[in-house]
Amino acid sequence: MSSSSSFLTPAGIVSANPSDVRLARSETQFVSPGNQFYHPSACNTWQVFDGTTASPPKLAQYRSPANATRIATGRYSTTSVANLFPFYYAAVGISGNNTTGNNFVLRLISQAVSGFPQTFFNTVNIAGSLTNAPRLSLIIFGFE
Amino acid sequence: MSSVFKAPSSIDFATPEEMEQETLTTVYVNPKYQLRHPSSAKFWGFLQYFSPLIFTFNFYNASAFWSISLGVYSIPLTVVPDERMAVVMWARYGTDPATLCNSILREFTDPDPYILLKTFDAAFDPVECVGINFVGYGKIFGEV
């Protein structure tokens, strides 16, 4: 768990530290942009990546999630960085192909819920065959 | 309605209603009411079903869940959501890439708020999924 010291504004109002933001109960502290992501209602990280290459590059991201790994055709995994998700978490994702209009399905395969959480997922085409998708989105909620 | 803490500078903290309106730029956001901002997830969770063990983990607005029937899950909510909420879910069925897991959602707010998740296989027959992730956005009523 990371923490930072609170600072006092000229008005005497205290910035909520990460623990206070995570607890989401205080009515007398303010949430600073630097700590807002600690709130349970905020997503911890998200990314969009290109699954057609062996080392899928991120097309867009929030808070520098670890790069996804393509294990095999249409099979991917992501691993959180240390201390990012020490407890259970929720992950949602979707895939697609915005160049040909073909439908892809991003399927959750397994999800580790302790240690260094990993999410394994597959992309399959409408025939149910494993397929590398050019655009995959993953959003993760959890506690840091 | 909750009382509003008055800062020494006479700058107020945003009320839940002001958070939902998201128009003011002269009030502070506190951790308690950050949840009320439209950009905040109202609940999220990851549930696992291993018969007969049911285990779940979730953000505080979603409590325990149970399986109503094959492939149908009910997740009670501890706050009353507006009917117009967006919920995204991602279900895990198995490791066979040829077997797709589709899912649909219904939501109920009266008298006891809960969401109802259903999971289907590629033939649209209900199946028991071993892992479901879900995230919900929308407006809520009442205290949190």
Short mmCIF file of C-alpha atoms in Angstrom, two decimals:
data_model
loop_
_atom_site.label_atom_id
_atom_site.label_comp_id
_atom_site.label_asym_id
_atom_site.label_seq_id
_atom_site.Cartn_x
_atom_site.Cartn_y
_atom_site.Cartn_z
CA MET A 1 0.00 0.00 0.00
CA SER A 2 1.40 3.34 -0.91
CA SER A 3 0.76 6.45 1.05
CA SER A 4 1.56 10.07 0.80
CA SER A 5 1.45 12.77 3.39
CA SER A 6 -1.54 15.04 3.54
CA PHE A 7 -0.98 18.70 2.93
CA LEU A 8 -2.82 21.66 4.32
CA THR A 9 -4.36 24.15 1.98
CA PRO A 10 -4.43 27.86 2.82
CA ALA A 11 -8.05 27.36 3.69
CA GLY A 12 -7.12 24.74 6.24
CA ILE A 13 -8.71 21.90 4.38
CA VAL A 14 -6.82 18.63 4.32
CA SER A 15 -6.30 16.57 1.23
CA ALA A 16 -7.44 13.00 1.70
CA ASN A 17 -4.56 10.57 1.69
CA PRO A 18 -4.82 7.29 -0.25
CA SER A 19 -6.24 5.40 2.72
CA ASP A 20 -8.95 7.96 3.27
CA VAL A 21 -9.86 8.00 -0.39
CA ARG A 22 -9.97 4.21 -0.44
CA LEU A 23 -12.21 4.16 2.63
CA ALA A 24 -14.61 6.62 0.95
CA ARG A 25 -16.18 7.86 4.15
CA SER A 26 -14.70 11.27 4.92
CA GLU A 27 -16.84 14.35 4.39
CA THR A 28 -14.23 16.83 5.63
CA GLN A 29 -11.29 16.17 3.33
CA PHE A 30 -10.97 16.87 -0.34
CA VAL A 31 -9.97 14.48 -3.07
CA SER A 32 -6.98 15.58 -5.06
CA PRO A 33 -6.52 14.52 -8.69
CA GLY A 34 -3.37 12.63 -7.73
CA ASN A 35 -5.23 10.35 -5.35
CA GLN A 36 -8.62 10.07 -6.99
CA PHE A 37 -7.83 6.69 -8.53
CA TYR A 38 -7.65 5.17 -5.04
CA HIS A 39 -11.38 5.56 -4.65
CA PRO A 40 -13.23 2.23 -5.04
CA SER A 41 -15.46 3.69 -7.71
CA ALA A 42 -12.53 4.57 -9.95
CA CYS A 43 -11.01 2.05 -12.29
CA ASN A 44 -7.41 1.21 -11.50
CA THR A 45 -6.19 0.73 -14.99
CA TRP A 46 -7.32 0.20 -18.55
CA GLN A 47 -5.73 -0.45 -21.84
CA VAL A 48 -6.45 -1.03 -25.49
CA PHE A 49 -3.98 -3.17 -27.35
CA ASP A 50 -3.33 -4.75 -30.71
CA GLY A 51 -3.46 -8.51 -30.40
CA THR A 52 -2.22 -9.27 -33.90
CA THR A 53 1.43 -9.03 -32.96
CA ALA A 54 3.46 -11.34 -30.77
CA SER A 55 4.16 -8.58 -28.27
CA PRO A 56 0.89 -6.69 -28.33
CA PRO A 57 1.50 -2.94 -28.28
CA LYS A 58 -0.79 -0.76 -26.24
CA LEU A 59 -2.82 1.60 -28.37
CA ALA A 60 -4.10 3.56 -25.38
CA GLN A 61 -3.73 3.12 -21.66
CA TYR A 62 -4.30 4.53 -18.23
CA ARG A 63 -1.69 4.26 -15.46
CA SER A 64 0.76 2.18 -17.43
CA PRO A 65 -0.65 -1.33 -17.06
CA ALA A 66 1.71 -4.17 -17.84
CA ASN A 67 1.82 -5.17 -21.47
CA ALA A 68 -0.44 -8.03 -22.43
CA THR A 69 1.27 -11.21 -23.53
CA ARG A 70 0.10 -13.25 -26.48
CA ILE A 71 0.59 -16.85 -25.42
CA ALA A 72 -0.65 -18.41 -28.64
CA THR A 73 -3.01 -17.56 -31.43
CA GLY A 74 -5.95 -15.81 -29.84
CA ARG A 75 -4.69 -16.42 -26.32
CA TYR A 76 -3.54 -13.59 -24.12
CA SER A 77 -2.70 -12.82 -20.52
CA THR A 78 -2.08 -9.74 -18.48
CA THR A 79 -0.28 -9.60 -15.16
CA SER A 80 -0.59 -6.75 -12.75
CA VAL A 81 2.49 -5.01 -11.48
CA ALA A 82 3.53 -5.58 -7.87
CA ASN A 83 1.12 -4.26 -5.26
CA LEU A 84 -1.34 -3.16 -7.87
CA PHE A 85 -4.08 -5.64 -7.02
CA PRO A 86 -3.24 -7.36 -3.77
CA PHE A 87 -6.80 -8.53 -3.38
CA TYR A 88 -9.53 -9.62 -5.67
CA TYR A 89 -10.53 -7.51 -8.56
CA ALA A 90 -13.01 -7.22 -11.39
CA ALA A 91 -12.00 -7.13 -15.03
CA VAL A 92 -14.15 -6.58 -18.07
CA GLY A 93 -13.06 -6.66 -21.66
CA ILE A 94 -14.19 -6.70 -25.24
CA SER A 95 -12.58 -7.21 -28.60
CA GLY A 96 -13.34 -6.32 -32.16
CA ASN A 97 -12.06 -5.59 -35.57
CA ASN A 98 -12.68 -2.07 -36.70
CA THR A 99 -11.26 -2.63 -40.15
CA THR A 100 -13.23 -5.53 -41.56
CA GLY A 101 -16.36 -5.52 -39.46
CA ASN A 102 -15.87 -9.13 -38.44
CA ASN A 103 -17.13 -10.03 -35.03
CA PHE A 104 -14.74 -11.20 -32.37
CA VAL A 105 -15.53 -12.42 -28.91
CA LEU A 106 -13.20 -11.85 -26.00
CA ARG A 107 -13.61 -14.72 -23.60
CA LEU A 108 -12.47 -14.78 -20.02
CA ILE A 109 -10.60 -18.02 -19.41
CA SER A 110 -9.21 -17.78 -15.92
CA GLN A 111 -8.51 -15.21 -13.30
CA ALA A 112 -6.03 -15.40 -10.46
CA VAL A 113 -7.37 -13.70 -7.36
CA SER A 114 -4.33 -13.54 -5.13
CA GLY A 115 -0.62 -12.95 -5.37
CA PHE A 116 0.06 -11.21 -8.61
CA PRO A 117 -3.33 -11.36 -10.29
CA GLN A 118 -3.38 -12.58 -13.82
CA THR A 119 -6.20 -12.53 -16.30
CA PHE A 120 -6.19 -15.00 -19.18
CA PHE A 121 -8.49 -14.52 -22.11
CA ASN A 122 -9.07 -15.69 -25.65
CA THR A 123 -10.39 -14.03 -28.74
CA VAL A 124 -12.46 -16.15 -31.06
CA ASN A 125 -14.24 -15.38 -34.29
CA ILE A 126 -17.89 -15.99 -34.98
CA ALA A 127 -17.07 -19.58 -35.95
CA GLY A 128 -15.60 -20.12 -32.49
CA SER A 129 -12.01 -20.44 -33.68
CA LEU A 130 -9.13 -18.77 -31.88
CA THR A 131 -8.22 -15.62 -33.74
CA ASN A 132 -5.84 -12.74 -33.15
CA ALA A 133 -7.87 -9.57 -32.80
CA PRO A 134 -6.50 -6.15 -33.70
CA ARG A 135 -8.23 -4.29 -30.95
CA LEU A 136 -8.84 -5.50 -27.40
CA SER A 137 -9.99 -3.41 -24.47
CA LEU A 138 -9.53 -4.33 -20.84
CA ILE A 139 -10.73 -2.37 -17.79
CA ILE A 140 -9.86 -3.40 -14.25
CA PHE A 141 -11.34 -2.36 -10.93
CA GLY A 142 -9.71 -3.26 -7.66
CA PHE A 143 -7.89 -1.99 -4.61
CA GLU A 144 -4.32 -0.86 -4.42
CA MET B 1 -29.99 14.48 3.15
CA SER B 2 -26.57 14.66 4.70
CA SER B 3 -25.23 17.81 6.25
CA VAL B 4 -22.47 19.58 4.41
CA PHE B 5 -19.18 20.26 6.14
CA LYS B 6 -18.29 23.92 6.07
CA ALA B 7 -14.68 24.63 5.32
CA PRO B 8 -12.94 27.49 7.14
CA SER B 9 -12.66 29.42 3.92
CA SER B 10 -16.42 29.17 3.45
CA ILE B 11 -15.83 26.92 0.50
CA ASP B 12 -18.26 24.05 0.71
CA PHE B 13 -17.89 20.44 -0.09
CA ALA B 14 -20.13 19.30 -2.89
CA THR B 15 -23.39 17.70 -1.86
CA PRO B 16 -24.43 14.44 -3.48
CA GLU B 17 -26.74 16.36 -5.78
CA GLU B 18 -23.99 18.74 -6.82
CA MET B 19 -21.75 15.82 -7.55
CA GLU B 20 -24.36 14.36 -9.83
CA GLN B 21 -24.94 17.68 -11.56
CA GLU B 22 -21.20 18.12 -12.11
CA THR B 23 -21.56 21.79 -12.95
CA LEU B 24 -19.89 23.57 -10.02
CA THR B 25 -16.20 24.39 -10.02
CA THR B 26 -16.07 26.16 -6.67
CA VAL B 27 -16.66 23.29 -4.27
CA TYR B 28 -14.52 20.44 -3.04
CA VAL B 29 -15.04 16.76 -3.65
CA ASN B 30 -14.80 14.60 -0.57
CA PRO B 31 -14.14 10.86 -0.56
CA LYS B 32 -17.64 9.98 0.60
CA TYR B 33 -19.45 11.65 -2.24
CA GLN B 34 -17.01 10.98 -5.03
CA LEU B 35 -19.12 7.93 -5.62
CA ARG B 36 -22.02 10.14 -6.70
CA HIS B 37 -20.19 11.57 -9.69
CA PRO B 38 -21.49 10.11 -12.96
CA SER B 39 -17.99 8.99 -13.88
CA SER B 40 -17.75 6.81 -10.78
CA ALA B 41 -18.64 3.15 -10.92
CA LYS B 42 -21.51 2.43 -8.58
CA PHE B 43 -20.61 -1.18 -8.03
CA TRP B 44 -18.27 -3.80 -9.33
CA GLY B 45 -17.44 -7.33 -8.45
CA PHE B 46 -16.02 -10.67 -9.35
CA LEU B 47 -17.91 -13.77 -8.36
CA GLN B 48 -16.95 -17.38 -8.61
CA TYR B 49 -19.19 -20.35 -8.54
CA PHE B 50 -17.78 -23.72 -7.57
CA SER B 51 -20.65 -25.95 -6.55
CA PRO B 52 -21.45 -26.20 -3.72
CA LEU B 53 -19.15 -23.38 -2.64
CA ILE B 54 -20.17 -19.89 -3.51
CA PHE B 55 -17.61 -17.23 -3.10
CA THR B 56 -17.74 -13.61 -4.04
CA PHE B 57 -15.80 -10.44 -3.72
CA ASN B 58 -17.14 -7.04 -4.52
CA PHE B 59 -17.10 -3.32 -4.12
CA TYR B 60 -19.29 -2.20 -1.25
CA ASN B 61 -22.42 -1.50 -3.19
CA ALA B 62 -22.89 -5.06 -4.27
CA SER B 63 -23.36 -7.62 -1.56
CA ALA B 64 -23.64 -11.40 -1.66
CA PHE B 65 -25.05 -13.21 -4.65
CA TRP B 66 -26.74 -16.48 -5.20
CA SER B 67 -27.61 -18.73 -8.06
CA ILE B 68 -31.34 -18.80 -8.70
CA SER B 69 -31.29 -21.47 -11.35
CA LEU B 70 -28.93 -22.87 -13.91
CA GLY B 71 -26.95 -19.95 -15.31
CA VAL B 72 -28.98 -17.32 -13.50
CA TYR B 73 -27.40 -15.24 -10.74
CA SER B 74 -28.85 -12.59 -8.51
CA ILE B 75 -26.69 -9.87 -7.01
CA PRO B 76 -28.40 -7.72 -4.37
CA LEU B 77 -27.32 -4.10 -4.18
CA THR B 78 -27.06 -2.23 -0.92
CA VAL B 79 -28.08 1.05 -2.49
CA VAL B 80 -31.08 1.74 -4.65
CA PRO B 81 -29.97 2.32 -8.21
CA ASP B 82 -31.81 4.25 -10.81
CA GLU B 83 -33.40 2.02 -13.41
CA ARG B 84 -31.20 3.53 -16.05
CA MET B 85 -27.87 2.07 -15.22
CA ALA B 86 -25.24 0.63 -17.48
CA VAL B 87 -23.81 -2.69 -16.44
CA VAL B 88 -20.99 -4.50 -18.17
CA MET B 89 -20.28 -8.11 -17.38
CA TRP B 90 -17.79 -10.67 -18.55
CA ALA B 91 -18.39 -14.33 -17.79
CA ARG B 92 -16.06 -17.28 -17.85
CA TYR B 93 -17.49 -20.61 -18.89
CA GLY B 94 -14.65 -22.91 -19.74
CA THR B 95 -11.43 -23.26 -21.61
CA ASP B 96 -12.85 -24.65 -24.82
CA PRO B 97 -12.50 -21.82 -27.33
CA ALA B 98 -15.26 -23.28 -29.45
CA THR B 99 -17.73 -22.84 -26.65
CA LEU B 100 -18.84 -19.27 -26.40
CA CYS B 101 -20.33 -17.81 -23.32
CA ASN B 102 -22.89 -15.14 -23.97
CA SER B 103 -24.61 -13.25 -21.30
CA ILE B 104 -27.51 -10.94 -20.86
CA LEU B 105 -28.65 -8.83 -17.99
CA ARG B 106 -31.79 -7.70 -16.35
CA GLU B 107 -32.06 -5.32 -13.47
CA PHE B 108 -34.71 -4.70 -10.86
CA THR B 109 -35.06 -1.88 -8.40
CA ASP B 110 -38.26 -2.61 -6.55
CA PRO B 111 -38.77 -3.55 -3.81
CA ASP B 112 -35.25 -4.82 -3.19
CA PRO B 113 -32.63 -3.65 -5.64
CA TYR B 114 -30.63 -6.28 -7.36
CA ILE B 115 -29.29 -7.20 -10.75
CA LEU B 116 -29.89 -10.48 -12.45
CA LEU B 117 -27.21 -11.99 -14.61
CA LYS B 118 -27.74 -14.80 -17.06
CA THR B 119 -25.12 -16.79 -18.87
CA PHE B 120 -25.60 -18.80 -22.03
CA ASP B 121 -23.54 -21.03 -24.22
CA ALA B 122 -23.15 -20.75 -27.96
CA ALA B 123 -26.50 -22.46 -28.46
CA PHE B 124 -28.08 -19.95 -26.10
CA ASP B 125 -28.75 -22.63 -23.54
CA PRO B 126 -28.14 -21.48 -19.96
CA VAL B 127 -24.85 -22.68 -18.53
CA GLU B 128 -23.22 -22.44 -15.14
CA CYS B 129 -20.30 -20.07 -15.37
CA VAL B 130 -17.42 -20.35 -12.96
CA GLY B 131 -16.45 -16.72 -12.96
CA ILE B 132 -18.32 -13.51 -13.66
CA ASN B 133 -16.98 -9.98 -13.59
CA PHE B 134 -19.36 -7.07 -13.57
CA VAL B 135 -19.23 -3.28 -13.37
CA GLY B 136 -22.16 -0.90 -13.07
CA TYR B 137 -22.57 2.80 -13.69
CA GLY B 138 -25.61 4.97 -13.12
CA LYS B 139 -27.41 7.14 -10.68
CA ILE B 140 -28.28 6.03 -7.17
CA PHE B 141 -30.81 7.22 -4.64
CA GLY B 142 -30.48 7.51 -0.91
CA GLU B 143 -27.55 7.41 1.39
CA VAL B 144 -24.49 5.28 0.84
#
